[in-house]
């Protein structure tokens, strides 16, 4: 998609050297930050970002968080919680906790905050009359759509629809987005095989499906890749292959898997080897589809395998996958739940594959940073009858309005360019640090600010992340040994410099 | 649960005769309506309800809705849509459409509007600072819970927690609520069988689940009843057995089914026969569990099978089900997605079963009218490790705040009593109409305002509903031949009278 919004010049300070981030950080900014400019342009008061991370407590979580988590423990399992947040005091790229610590946040609620905490544009639309109506009157969008729904769809999702996909199916979360795309794929597959003369009423299909038996409940599969993550409902979890803790003890469909390329870094040193690896995986994928005892209706793939360890493949691999799914008459579903909405430097990561609109994926799913969830598709993924791919709410106009504000802001503030610039700066800075601290982290990789690197062991990785948190940086992990960066789209060079400075400090502990 | 909130006396006009609703409706109200009193008590202006339904167009959908639906058709499948709504003009029990029609709404967005359109309490909380913070900063509740989250849980869900269940797991929708309860049941089942010494790391379970194979991905089942509806994701859909159109073409787990009682009406005439039918179903359920080739981890049941046709069973049946699941060491999950939040005259429908807290179901799921979704459970359904029953958002504080406002209002306005009173009036009125119009509808049944009745054929049923819509009543259907009433908790006697008057008129067409 093309971002045709008004482009404002974003002044970002030029780094004076590759190690500029090690110099004193005060008074270094040459222009107001994106968020400060936003706040100045607004008629309402907004808090401003802290100038640097602040950690007041000896440990994180601090004593207030610990006490509040004990209270939460009475009602909900708190064992996954890092700390309790104070959202009223969180601003922009900074997340505050109950103890008054202010973390530079490059994890962002598991990659799902697009513009920053209490962002002016999100606050404004959240206070709007349209929002109040949407909040107070939760619609069944499938049966009783509100009269402004088409307008909302156009102003939000459709302005950034991937080339070639002119339909959007709205859902409640990323798992649902994937599962409902799978259902659309199954219905399409069966319709194709039965032909146009099928009548459901009185059919063997209609009677057998009531007992979960074929042909009505067919043996059909979605193929996914090793290390993939596509969600945690029983269907989507059958395509998730990231970690045992995601899957253990939950019944799964016997759906096939294919190997995902394991690239070697730096890419420029292993071009031939990596190309061969990708070719091997494409051939294996084709063999799995051809030989699967359960027919494959669709292949689902992430542009970057995120939970599974930030595993990348080249555009050539994905073009090859599109080509083979076309040849084998299998649908291709691209899961952009984590990669979508700008963090890779394009609005959708799969835009970087260089596919024509005619070769577009059959469905592209989204959630997380878009706040709203769903999937784009073409007309052919509409089932033959209404009420088939259906549920009560069919999405949430509240979150569609947020999606609209996000698209507006990405266009107006030219955030894709911000991501590209910050991403380049961040990647260069990390590359320098890898040289300064040999034998610490490796395999630096990624596009835009969607970056990752690896440690030798899970323990070292976790020690690094703990050290960073104590210096005021909130980070996430993925895979076994990987650190993933998932900053907001408003993460600028000076934020990156704070981050890099603290990476440097943390790694010095190993020296 | 007990509603201990302040009780205000609700004045509802006494019916002067069983056919009072046939008299002129103007100036009949003895006290301001609930919604009018709410509006008067508020410092903000709220619109007032229309005094009666208004249909301005010759057909529904009217020309504006038709034109707007054609526009929607460019982006989304509009074939299930009845009309386009105008939510800014909808008030209380009245839903407005794009053509200016004002329908008395007894369908309520598929049973999911609790208090009415633009209800003062919902508008107020939607405008609150807490709501703004929750909207603008979408939390990953599992990892970064906001510091007021425990308070919100206590003020919303926990105030109406079913006796015996002191934990709440929050989710995004009803399907998710059921599937995540199923996952908790599977994890509990496996933990019980493996014992406390199991270590995941390095286990055969951990390696096999990565390939969707047992023992890591076990062959385990959730048993459901014929005609049940539990959602449409791939796991929940495997327990749904309502209609072929809900299930066709979607792969399903080979999970067993049991017969649900088919009661004869009026109940008082068939007491012995119905008791025998329920006993037969309990025995069959026990046999299915004992003989299932896939071990049953849990039984899921609706207190009233809603989508499947408003099929009821007696408290004795459900007590028997609780007893047999205990004996067979199988969990019992009660799906209150449609029945919960007051419409049956108790906050949860299963309160009417007369179970002690010690015999509480193992999980109770909710969504729809609570706006927020999730399930109540006991500590034993917490998995042995964090991050197992987990996802990005883990629910939505926005909707938890709405749940809080709903609980407040149910208590303050004594809405359970309103439902009971209106329900009695409505049921008596319908019973009179059944006598006045013999051979039209039968099997009048239900609790509170959660009522239903049957027609001889789907065609007659649909003709009735179409006739009612043309007279300004928006109704829903379920099963093959059933009409279901799902009004809001603020549906009062005068609303019921409007409804009954129009039922009478519509049935006269058959005379």
mmCIF file of C-alpha atoms in Angstrom, chain B residues 51-236:
data_model
loop_
_atom_site.group_PDB
_atom_site.id
_atom_site.type_symbol
_atom_site.label_atom_id
_atom_site.label_comp_id
_atom_site.label_asym_id
_atom_site.label_seq_id
_atom_site.Cartn_x
_atom_site.Cartn_y
_atom_site.Cartn_z
ATOM 1 C CA UNK B 51 -43.116 6.042 23.856
ATOM 2 C CA UNK B 52 -43.810 3.382 21.231
ATOM 3 C CA UNK B 53 -42.206 1.728 18.201
ATOM 4 C CA UNK B 54 -42.264 3.703 14.959
ATOM 5 C CA UNK B 55 -41.967 2.170 11.498
ATOM 6 C CA UNK B 56 -41.869 4.735 8.721
ATOM 7 C CA UNK B 57 -40.840 2.566 5.783
ATOM 8 C CA UNK B 58 -42.985 0.136 3.829
ATOM 9 C CA UNK B 59 -40.379 -2.544 4.182
ATOM 10 C CA UNK B 60 -37.540 -3.289 6.563
ATOM 11 C CA UNK B 61 -34.751 -2.777 5.647
ATOM 12 C CA UNK B 62 -35.837 0.605 4.337
ATOM 13 C CA UNK B 63 -34.303 2.310 1.305
ATOM 14 C CA UNK B 64 -31.468 4.017 3.210
ATOM 15 C CA UNK B 65 -30.428 0.780 4.895
ATOM 16 C CA UNK B 66 -30.528 -1.003 1.535
ATOM 17 C CA UNK B 67 -28.336 1.627 -0.036
ATOM 18 C CA UNK B 68 -25.866 1.610 2.876
ATOM 19 C CA UNK B 69 -25.717 -2.187 2.830
ATOM 20 C CA UNK B 70 -24.829 -2.085 -0.863
ATOM 21 C CA UNK B 71 -21.961 0.199 0.035
ATOM 22 C CA UNK B 72 -20.826 -2.135 2.831
ATOM 23 C CA UNK B 73 -20.942 -4.999 0.339
ATOM 24 C CA UNK B 74 -17.834 -3.545 -1.317
ATOM 25 C CA UNK B 75 -15.784 -4.335 1.806
ATOM 26 C CA UNK B 76 -17.633 -6.954 3.876
ATOM 27 C CA UNK B 77 -20.276 -9.591 3.404
ATOM 28 C CA UNK B 78 -23.585 -7.864 4.301
ATOM 29 C CA UNK B 79 -25.909 -10.810 3.649
ATOM 30 C CA UNK B 80 -26.612 -11.496 7.328
ATOM 31 C CA UNK B 81 -27.532 -7.866 8.047
ATOM 32 C CA UNK B 82 -31.141 -6.957 8.911
ATOM 33 C CA UNK B 83 -30.692 -3.189 8.596
ATOM 34 C CA UNK B 84 -28.132 -0.475 9.318
ATOM 35 C CA UNK B 85 -28.534 1.035 12.774
ATOM 36 C CA UNK B 86 -28.391 4.635 13.902
ATOM 37 C CA UNK B 87 -26.865 4.245 17.332
ATOM 38 C CA UNK B 88 -26.809 7.957 18.107
ATOM 39 C CA UNK B 89 -30.625 7.921 17.985
ATOM 40 C CA UNK B 90 -31.084 4.595 19.783
ATOM 41 C CA UNK B 91 -32.248 4.888 23.392
ATOM 42 C CA UNK B 92 -33.006 2.363 26.079
ATOM 43 C CA UNK B 93 -35.073 -0.465 24.672
ATOM 44 C CA UNK B 94 -35.394 1.219 21.278
ATOM 45 C CA UNK B 95 -33.030 0.621 18.378
ATOM 46 C CA UNK B 96 -33.137 3.173 15.557
ATOM 47 C CA UNK B 97 -32.217 2.378 11.986
ATOM 48 C CA UNK B 98 -30.844 4.473 9.150
ATOM 49 C CA UNK B 99 -34.363 5.178 7.867
ATOM 50 C CA UNK B 100 -35.626 6.613 11.146
ATOM 51 C CA UNK B 101 -37.520 3.510 12.206
ATOM 52 C CA UNK B 102 -37.482 2.918 15.958
ATOM 53 C CA UNK B 103 -37.730 -0.700 16.954
ATOM 54 C CA UNK B 104 -38.601 -2.025 20.352
ATOM 55 C CA UNK B 105 -35.596 -4.324 20.614
ATOM 56 C CA UNK B 106 -36.088 -7.718 22.205
ATOM 57 C CA UNK B 107 -33.122 -9.245 20.376
ATOM 58 C CA UNK B 108 -30.540 -6.733 21.651
ATOM 59 C CA UNK B 109 -27.528 -7.385 19.420
ATOM 60 C CA UNK B 110 -27.943 -11.155 19.786
ATOM 61 C CA UNK B 111 -28.632 -11.032 23.521
ATOM 62 C CA UNK B 112 -25.688 -8.808 24.315
ATOM 63 C CA UNK B 113 -26.999 -5.388 25.386
ATOM 64 C CA UNK B 114 -27.499 -5.422 29.167
ATOM 65 C CA UNK B 115 -29.020 -2.072 30.120
ATOM 66 C CA UNK B 116 -30.168 -0.453 26.906
ATOM 67 C CA UNK B 117 -28.785 1.774 24.181
ATOM 68 C CA UNK B 118 -26.931 4.862 25.410
ATOM 69 C CA UNK B 119 -27.656 3.949 29.013
ATOM 70 C CA UNK B 120 -26.616 6.739 31.428
ATOM 71 C CA UNK B 121 -24.413 4.467 33.557
ATOM 72 C CA UNK B 122 -22.576 3.102 30.530
ATOM 73 C CA UNK B 123 -22.161 6.578 29.054
ATOM 74 C CA UNK B 124 -20.829 7.861 32.349
ATOM 75 C CA UNK B 125 -18.190 5.202 32.787
ATOM 76 C CA UNK B 126 -17.300 5.509 29.092
ATOM 77 C CA UNK B 127 -16.489 9.183 29.704
ATOM 78 C CA UNK B 128 -14.479 8.539 32.882
ATOM 79 C CA UNK B 129 -10.733 9.107 33.298
ATOM 80 C CA UNK B 130 -10.218 5.393 34.035
ATOM 81 C CA UNK B 131 -11.856 4.546 30.729
ATOM 82 C CA UNK B 132 -9.693 7.028 28.835
ATOM 83 C CA UNK B 133 -6.552 5.482 30.320
ATOM 84 C CA UNK B 134 -7.726 1.953 29.557
ATOM 85 C CA UNK B 135 -8.614 2.910 25.980
ATOM 86 C CA UNK B 136 -5.394 4.742 25.215
ATOM 87 C CA UNK B 137 -3.073 2.163 26.757
ATOM 88 C CA UNK B 138 -4.046 -1.367 25.890
ATOM 89 C CA UNK B 139 -2.377 -3.607 28.457
ATOM 90 C CA UNK B 140 -0.968 -7.097 28.287
ATOM 91 C CA UNK B 141 -2.711 -7.982 31.507
ATOM 92 C CA UNK B 142 -0.714 -11.141 32.077
ATOM 93 C CA UNK B 143 2.730 -9.529 31.964
ATOM 94 C CA UNK B 144 2.140 -5.846 32.719
ATOM 95 C CA UNK B 145 -1.081 -5.555 34.727
ATOM 96 C CA UNK B 146 -2.067 -1.960 35.557
ATOM 97 C CA UNK B 147 -1.996 -1.157 39.248
ATOM 98 C CA UNK B 148 -5.804 -0.718 39.452
ATOM 99 C CA UNK B 149 -6.522 -4.082 37.783
ATOM 100 C CA UNK B 150 -7.224 -6.030 40.981
ATOM 101 C CA UNK B 151 -9.586 -3.283 42.095
ATOM 102 C CA UNK B 152 -11.386 -3.401 38.747
ATOM 103 C CA UNK B 153 -11.714 -7.191 38.974
ATOM 104 C CA UNK B 154 -13.184 -6.910 42.461
ATOM 105 C CA UNK B 155 -15.628 -4.150 41.525
ATOM 106 C CA UNK B 156 -16.830 -5.926 38.395
ATOM 107 C CA UNK B 157 -16.632 -9.708 38.077
ATOM 108 C CA UNK B 158 -15.968 -10.676 41.685
ATOM 109 C CA UNK B 159 -19.017 -8.917 43.087
ATOM 110 C CA UNK B 160 -21.171 -11.378 41.184
ATOM 111 C CA UNK B 161 -18.865 -14.395 41.257
ATOM 112 C CA UNK B 162 -20.846 -17.641 41.392
ATOM 113 C CA UNK B 163 -20.708 -19.202 44.853
ATOM 114 C CA UNK B 164 -17.622 -21.377 45.211
ATOM 115 C CA UNK B 165 -15.601 -19.773 42.398
ATOM 116 C CA UNK B 166 -13.045 -17.237 43.568
ATOM 117 C CA UNK B 167 -10.882 -16.822 40.441
ATOM 118 C CA UNK B 168 -11.587 -15.085 37.160
ATOM 119 C CA UNK B 169 -9.774 -15.537 33.850
ATOM 120 C CA UNK B 170 -10.545 -12.685 31.459
ATOM 121 C CA UNK B 171 -10.742 -13.150 27.676
ATOM 122 C CA UNK B 172 -11.911 -11.296 24.570
ATOM 123 C CA UNK B 173 -15.126 -13.083 23.569
ATOM 124 C CA UNK B 174 -17.394 -15.983 24.410
ATOM 125 C CA UNK B 175 -15.700 -18.483 22.099
ATOM 126 C CA UNK B 176 -12.343 -17.640 23.680
ATOM 127 C CA UNK B 177 -13.847 -17.923 27.146
ATOM 128 C CA UNK B 178 -14.959 -21.465 26.400
ATOM 129 C CA UNK B 179 -11.761 -22.510 24.640
ATOM 130 C CA UNK B 180 -9.552 -21.181 27.405
ATOM 131 C CA UNK B 181 -11.700 -22.969 29.978
ATOM 132 C CA UNK B 182 -11.254 -26.136 27.896
ATOM 133 C CA UNK B 183 -7.494 -25.593 27.872
ATOM 134 C CA UNK B 184 -7.491 -25.191 31.644
ATOM 135 C CA UNK B 185 -9.478 -28.438 31.890
ATOM 136 C CA UNK B 186 -7.034 -30.320 29.657
ATOM 137 C CA UNK B 187 -4.032 -29.071 31.635
ATOM 138 C CA UNK B 188 -5.714 -30.007 34.898
ATOM 139 C CA UNK B 189 -6.585 -33.459 33.575
ATOM 140 C CA UNK B 190 -3.040 -34.197 32.458
ATOM 141 C CA UNK B 191 -1.477 -32.811 35.634
ATOM 142 C CA UNK B 192 -3.763 -35.026 37.689
ATOM 143 C CA UNK B 193 -2.743 -38.119 35.741
ATOM 144 C CA UNK B 194 0.975 -37.369 35.654
ATOM 145 C CA UNK B 195 1.296 -36.436 39.302
ATOM 146 C CA UNK B 196 3.389 -33.689 40.872
ATOM 147 C CA UNK B 197 6.833 -34.995 39.859
ATOM 148 C CA UNK B 198 6.496 -34.330 36.141
ATOM 149 C CA UNK B 199 9.169 -32.078 34.644
ATOM 150 C CA UNK B 200 8.336 -30.617 31.266
ATOM 151 C CA UNK B 201 11.908 -29.968 30.121
ATOM 152 C CA UNK B 202 13.270 -32.982 28.276
ATOM 153 C CA UNK B 203 10.016 -34.923 28.561
ATOM 154 C CA UNK B 204 8.433 -36.958 25.801
ATOM 155 C CA UNK B 205 5.391 -34.702 26.235
ATOM 156 C CA UNK B 206 7.447 -31.607 25.467
ATOM 157 C CA UNK B 207 8.938 -33.068 22.305
ATOM 158 C CA UNK B 208 5.797 -34.700 20.918
ATOM 159 C CA UNK B 209 3.529 -31.680 21.389
ATOM 160 C CA UNK B 210 5.767 -29.771 18.974
ATOM 161 C CA UNK B 211 4.513 -32.155 16.278
ATOM 162 C CA UNK B 212 0.871 -32.179 17.419
ATOM 163 C CA UNK B 213 1.269 -35.763 18.601
ATOM 164 C CA UNK B 214 0.425 -37.569 21.829
ATOM 165 C CA UNK B 215 1.300 -37.749 24.625
ATOM 166 C CA UNK B 216 2.196 -34.014 24.463
ATOM 167 C CA UNK B 217 -0.872 -33.194 22.349
ATOM 168 C CA UNK B 218 -3.148 -35.699 24.045
ATOM 169 C CA UNK B 219 -6.277 -37.315 22.731
ATOM 170 C CA UNK B 220 -8.670 -35.737 25.201
ATOM 171 C CA UNK B 221 -12.234 -34.596 24.749
ATOM 172 C CA UNK B 222 -14.799 -32.099 25.936
ATOM 173 C CA UNK B 223 -18.227 -33.713 25.947
ATOM 174 C CA UNK B 224 -21.120 -31.544 24.806
ATOM 175 C CA UNK B 225 -24.833 -32.059 24.290
ATOM 176 C CA UNK B 226 -26.849 -32.331 21.106
ATOM 177 C CA UNK B 227 -28.113 -28.893 20.027
ATOM 178 C CA UNK B 228 -25.494 -27.149 22.190
ATOM 179 C CA UNK B 229 -23.810 -23.945 21.070
ATOM 180 C CA UNK B 230 -20.457 -23.041 22.590
ATOM 181 C CA UNK B 231 -18.840 -20.848 19.968
ATOM 182 C CA UNK B 232 -17.205 -20.987 16.586
ATOM 183 C CA UNK B 233 -13.445 -21.290 17.001
ATOM 184 C CA UNK B 234 -12.069 -24.699 16.045
ATOM 185 C CA UNK B 235 -12.112 -26.087 19.596
ATOM 186 C CA UNK B 236 -15.350 -24.535 20.764
#
